[in-house]
Protein backbone atom coordinates (compact mmCIF):
# COMPACT_ATOMS: atom_id res chain seq x y z
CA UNK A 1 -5.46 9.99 -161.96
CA UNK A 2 -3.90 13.47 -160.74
CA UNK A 3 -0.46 12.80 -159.74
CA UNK A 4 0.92 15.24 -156.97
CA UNK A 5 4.45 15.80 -156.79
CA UNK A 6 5.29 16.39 -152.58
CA UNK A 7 8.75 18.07 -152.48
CA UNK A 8 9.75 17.81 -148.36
CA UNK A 9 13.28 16.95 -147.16
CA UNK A 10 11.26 15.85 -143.69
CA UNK A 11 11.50 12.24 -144.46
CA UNK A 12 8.55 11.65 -141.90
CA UNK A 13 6.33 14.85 -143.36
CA UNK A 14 6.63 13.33 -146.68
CA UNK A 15 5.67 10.06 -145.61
CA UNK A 16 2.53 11.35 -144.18
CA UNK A 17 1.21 13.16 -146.70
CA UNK A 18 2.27 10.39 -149.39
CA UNK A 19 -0.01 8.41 -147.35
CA UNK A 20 -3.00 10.59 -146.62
CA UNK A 21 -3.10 11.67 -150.75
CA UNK A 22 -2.80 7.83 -152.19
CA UNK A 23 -5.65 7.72 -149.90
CA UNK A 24 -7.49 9.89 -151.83
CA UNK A 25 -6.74 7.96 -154.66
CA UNK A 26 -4.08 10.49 -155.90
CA UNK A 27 -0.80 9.27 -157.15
CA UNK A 28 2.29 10.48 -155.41
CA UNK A 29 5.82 11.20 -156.32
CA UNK A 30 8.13 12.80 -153.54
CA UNK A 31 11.37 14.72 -153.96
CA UNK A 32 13.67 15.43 -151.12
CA UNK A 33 15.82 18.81 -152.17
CA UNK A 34 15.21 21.86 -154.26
CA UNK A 35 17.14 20.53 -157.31
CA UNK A 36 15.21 17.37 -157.43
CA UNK A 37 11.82 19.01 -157.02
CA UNK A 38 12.79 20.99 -159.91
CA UNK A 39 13.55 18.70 -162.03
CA UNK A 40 10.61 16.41 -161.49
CA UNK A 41 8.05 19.47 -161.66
CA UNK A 42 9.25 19.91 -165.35
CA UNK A 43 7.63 17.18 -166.46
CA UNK A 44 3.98 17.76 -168.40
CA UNK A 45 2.09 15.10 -165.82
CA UNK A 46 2.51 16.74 -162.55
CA UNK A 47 -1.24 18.38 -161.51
CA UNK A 48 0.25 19.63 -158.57
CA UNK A 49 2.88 20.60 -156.66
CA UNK A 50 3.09 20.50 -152.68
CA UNK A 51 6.17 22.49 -151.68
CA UNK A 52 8.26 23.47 -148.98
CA UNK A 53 9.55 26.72 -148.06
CA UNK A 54 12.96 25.23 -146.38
CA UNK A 55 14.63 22.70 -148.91
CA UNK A 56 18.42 22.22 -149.11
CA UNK A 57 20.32 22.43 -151.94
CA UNK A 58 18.09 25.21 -153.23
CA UNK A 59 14.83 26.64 -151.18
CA UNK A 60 11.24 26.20 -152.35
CA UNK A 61 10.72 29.71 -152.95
CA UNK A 62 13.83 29.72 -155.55
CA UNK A 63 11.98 26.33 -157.00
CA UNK A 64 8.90 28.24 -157.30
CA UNK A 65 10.39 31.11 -159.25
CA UNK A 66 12.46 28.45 -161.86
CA UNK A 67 8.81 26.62 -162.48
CA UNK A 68 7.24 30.63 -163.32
CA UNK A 69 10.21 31.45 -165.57
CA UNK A 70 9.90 28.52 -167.43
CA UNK A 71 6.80 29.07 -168.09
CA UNK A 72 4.78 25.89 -166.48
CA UNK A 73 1.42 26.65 -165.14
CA UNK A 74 1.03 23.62 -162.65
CA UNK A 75 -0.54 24.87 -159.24
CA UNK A 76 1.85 25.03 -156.62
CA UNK A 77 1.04 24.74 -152.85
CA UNK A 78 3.83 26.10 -150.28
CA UNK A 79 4.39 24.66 -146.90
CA UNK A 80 5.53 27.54 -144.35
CA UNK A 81 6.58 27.69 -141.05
CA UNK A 82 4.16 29.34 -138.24
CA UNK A 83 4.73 33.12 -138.43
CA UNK A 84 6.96 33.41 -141.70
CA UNK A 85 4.93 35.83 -143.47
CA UNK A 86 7.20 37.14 -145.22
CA UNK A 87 7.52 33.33 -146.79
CA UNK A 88 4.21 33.33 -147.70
CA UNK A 89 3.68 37.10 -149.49
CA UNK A 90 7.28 35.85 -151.60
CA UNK A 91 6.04 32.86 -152.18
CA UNK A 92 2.85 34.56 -154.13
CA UNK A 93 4.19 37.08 -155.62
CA UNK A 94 6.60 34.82 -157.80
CA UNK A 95 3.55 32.68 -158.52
CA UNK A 96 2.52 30.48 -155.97
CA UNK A 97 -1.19 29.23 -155.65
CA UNK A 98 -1.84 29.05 -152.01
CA UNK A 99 -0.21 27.90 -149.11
CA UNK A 100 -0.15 26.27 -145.78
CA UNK A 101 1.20 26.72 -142.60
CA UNK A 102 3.01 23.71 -140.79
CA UNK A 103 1.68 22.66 -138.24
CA UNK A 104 -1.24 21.62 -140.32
CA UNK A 105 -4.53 19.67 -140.28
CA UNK A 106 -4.59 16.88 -142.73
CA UNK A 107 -8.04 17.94 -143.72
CA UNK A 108 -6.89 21.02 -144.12
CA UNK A 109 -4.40 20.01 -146.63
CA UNK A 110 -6.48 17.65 -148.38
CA UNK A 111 -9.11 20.82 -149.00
CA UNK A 112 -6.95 22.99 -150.04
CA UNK A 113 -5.08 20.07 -152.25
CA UNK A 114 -8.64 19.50 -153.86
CA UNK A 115 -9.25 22.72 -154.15
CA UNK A 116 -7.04 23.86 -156.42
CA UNK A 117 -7.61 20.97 -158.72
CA UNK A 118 -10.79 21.35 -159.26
CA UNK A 119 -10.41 25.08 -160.24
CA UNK A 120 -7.34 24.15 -162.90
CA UNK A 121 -9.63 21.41 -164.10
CA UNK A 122 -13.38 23.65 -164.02
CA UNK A 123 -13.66 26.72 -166.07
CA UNK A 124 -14.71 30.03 -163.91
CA UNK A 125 -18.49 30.99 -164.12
CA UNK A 126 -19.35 32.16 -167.46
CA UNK A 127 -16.14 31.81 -169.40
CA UNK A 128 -16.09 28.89 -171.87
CA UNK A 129 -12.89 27.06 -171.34
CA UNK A 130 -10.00 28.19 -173.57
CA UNK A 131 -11.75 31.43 -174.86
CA UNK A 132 -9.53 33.95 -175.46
CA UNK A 133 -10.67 37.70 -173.73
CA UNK A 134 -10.00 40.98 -173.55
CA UNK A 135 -9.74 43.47 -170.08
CA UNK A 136 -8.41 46.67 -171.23
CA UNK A 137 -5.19 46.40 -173.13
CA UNK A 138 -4.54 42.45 -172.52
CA UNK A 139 -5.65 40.06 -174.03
CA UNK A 140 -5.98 36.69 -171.46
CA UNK A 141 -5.60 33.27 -173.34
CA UNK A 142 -6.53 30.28 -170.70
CA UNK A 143 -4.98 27.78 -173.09
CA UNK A 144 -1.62 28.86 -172.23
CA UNK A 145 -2.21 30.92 -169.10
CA UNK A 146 -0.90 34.03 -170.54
CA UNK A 147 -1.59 37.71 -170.55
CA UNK A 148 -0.37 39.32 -173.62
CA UNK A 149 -0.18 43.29 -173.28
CA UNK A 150 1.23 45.02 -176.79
CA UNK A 151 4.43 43.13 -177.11
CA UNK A 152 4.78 42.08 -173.10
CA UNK A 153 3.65 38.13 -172.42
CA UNK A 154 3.21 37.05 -168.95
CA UNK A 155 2.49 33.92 -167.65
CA UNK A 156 -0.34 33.88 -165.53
CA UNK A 157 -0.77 31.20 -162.09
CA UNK A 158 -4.06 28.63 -161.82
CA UNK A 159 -5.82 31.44 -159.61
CA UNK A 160 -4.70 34.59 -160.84
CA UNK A 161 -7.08 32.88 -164.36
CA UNK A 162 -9.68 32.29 -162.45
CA UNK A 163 -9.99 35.71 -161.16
CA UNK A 164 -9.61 37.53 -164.25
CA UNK A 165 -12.20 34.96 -165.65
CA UNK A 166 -14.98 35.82 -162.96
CA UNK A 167 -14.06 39.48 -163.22
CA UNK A 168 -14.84 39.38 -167.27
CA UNK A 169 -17.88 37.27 -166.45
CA UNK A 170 -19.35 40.29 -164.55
CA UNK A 171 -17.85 43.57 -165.57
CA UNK A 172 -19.09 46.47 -163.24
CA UNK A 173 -20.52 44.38 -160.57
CA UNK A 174 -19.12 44.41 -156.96
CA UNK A 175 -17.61 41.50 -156.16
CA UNK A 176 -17.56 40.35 -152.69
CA UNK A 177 -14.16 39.36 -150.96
CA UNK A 178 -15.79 36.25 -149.50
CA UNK A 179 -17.50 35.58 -152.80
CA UNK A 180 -13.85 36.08 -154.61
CA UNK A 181 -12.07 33.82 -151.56
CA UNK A 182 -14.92 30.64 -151.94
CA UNK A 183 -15.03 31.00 -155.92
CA UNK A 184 -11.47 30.58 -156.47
CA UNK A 185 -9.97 29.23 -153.73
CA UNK A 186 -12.84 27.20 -152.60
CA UNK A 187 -15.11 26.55 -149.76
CA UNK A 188 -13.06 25.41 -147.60
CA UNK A 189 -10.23 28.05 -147.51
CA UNK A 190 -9.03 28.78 -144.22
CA UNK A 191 -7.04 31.54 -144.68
CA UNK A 192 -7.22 35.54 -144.53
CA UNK A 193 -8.86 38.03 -147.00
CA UNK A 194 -5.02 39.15 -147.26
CA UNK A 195 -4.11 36.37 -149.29
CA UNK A 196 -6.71 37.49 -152.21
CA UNK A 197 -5.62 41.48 -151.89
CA UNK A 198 -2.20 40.31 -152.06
CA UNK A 199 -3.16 38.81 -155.71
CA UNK A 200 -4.72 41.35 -156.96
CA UNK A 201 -1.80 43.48 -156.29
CA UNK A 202 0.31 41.43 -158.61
CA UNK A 203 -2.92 41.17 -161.43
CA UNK A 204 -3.04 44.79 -161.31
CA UNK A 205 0.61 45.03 -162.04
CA UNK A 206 0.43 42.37 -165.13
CA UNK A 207 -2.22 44.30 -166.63
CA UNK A 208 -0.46 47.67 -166.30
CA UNK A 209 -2.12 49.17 -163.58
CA UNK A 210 -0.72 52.06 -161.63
CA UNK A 211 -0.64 51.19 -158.44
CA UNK A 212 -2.45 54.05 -156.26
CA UNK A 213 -4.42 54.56 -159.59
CA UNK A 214 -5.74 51.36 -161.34
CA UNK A 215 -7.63 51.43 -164.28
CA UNK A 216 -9.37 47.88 -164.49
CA UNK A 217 -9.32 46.34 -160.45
CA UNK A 218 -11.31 48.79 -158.58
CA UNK A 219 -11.35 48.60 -154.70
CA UNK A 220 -14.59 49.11 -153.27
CA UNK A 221 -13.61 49.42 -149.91
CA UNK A 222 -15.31 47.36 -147.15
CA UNK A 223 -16.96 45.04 -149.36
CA UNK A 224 -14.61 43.57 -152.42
CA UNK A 225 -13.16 44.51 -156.09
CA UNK A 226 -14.84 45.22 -159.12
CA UNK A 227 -13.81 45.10 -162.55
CA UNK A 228 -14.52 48.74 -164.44
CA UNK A 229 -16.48 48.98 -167.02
């Protein structure tokens, strides 16, 4: 059983979405402040983390940036408030898997929960699981969600994989920004296109890409990306 780890110092928010996961047969664990989420999310049988933006003791996004450092890979799922953008681009650039914005559907959630574990637990389209590969320079190992690049390591998140999988399973071919959006973060993804270009930005920058020149994530304006042969 997945067990979701809810970090929410709303005692009433985390109450309802304790609720509405055990009823999708997920178990639940809930911390109430930065520090405790922290802690908790250290341990090895978390499958995913639902986490807010505003925590005291120590905010989400600095929770979200201790997790990356450490080096866990668990998907993490940020709760913003209407209009913080600027919350939400942070919040992905150190490493966070998607997000949603409060006030939210509980279907909503409950997609976008699902969502995310089925792509940790389901390889990408034509990769084997764990198969080491190669896109220029770096070398990608999904066993331990790294990107190694001469003697640089990075840790790579649950989506940031999945695209670099689906980008090695077809090299040269135009990839769709829809087709990118419902692959990797699902079907039932309800938010913009800007989400996925804001990724790429930070996968070009892991594999060593200049930015107004990259080498391996080509644009191809108006429709998607493409990996280059």
């Amino acid at each position: 059983m997945a067990l979701v780890l809810v970090v929410e110092d709303d005692p009433t928010m985390a109450e309802m979405v304790s609720y509405n996961l055990r009823r999708q047969g997920l178990e639940v664990e809930v911390a109430h402040d930065g520090p405790g989420g922290l802690q908790r999310a250290r341990a090895k049988d978390v499958s995913l983390i639902l986490l807010d933006v505003m925590l005291p003791r120590r905010s989400g996004l600095s929770v979200c940036e201790h997790i990356r450092k450490a080096g866990l890979i668990t998907p993490i799922l940020m709760l913003t408030a209407l209009g913080q953008t600027s919350d939400k681009v942070a919040g992905l650039k150190i490493g966070a898997d998607d997000y949603v914005t409060k006030p939210f559907g509980v279907r909503e959630l409950l997609a976008r929960i699902h969502a995310l574990l089925r792509r940790v637990a389901k390889p990408a389209e034509g990769d084997v699981a764990g198969t080491v590969f190669q896109i220029g320079a770096a070398s990608i190992d999904p066993k331990t969600f790294q990107l190694k690049r001469g003697k640089a390591v990075v840790e790579l998140t649950a989506k940031e994989l999945k695209l670099l999988q689906l980008f090695h399973a077809h090299p040269g071919e135009v990839l769709s920004r829809d087709r990118l959006l419902n692959e990797v973060w699902g079907y039932n993804y309800y938010g913009t296109t800007r989400t996925l270009d804001q990724v790429i930005v930070q996968l070009r920058k892991k594999l060593g890409d200049n930015g107004s020149e990259p080498k391996h994530l080509l644009t191809v304006h108006g429709v998607g990306y493409k990996l280059a042969l």
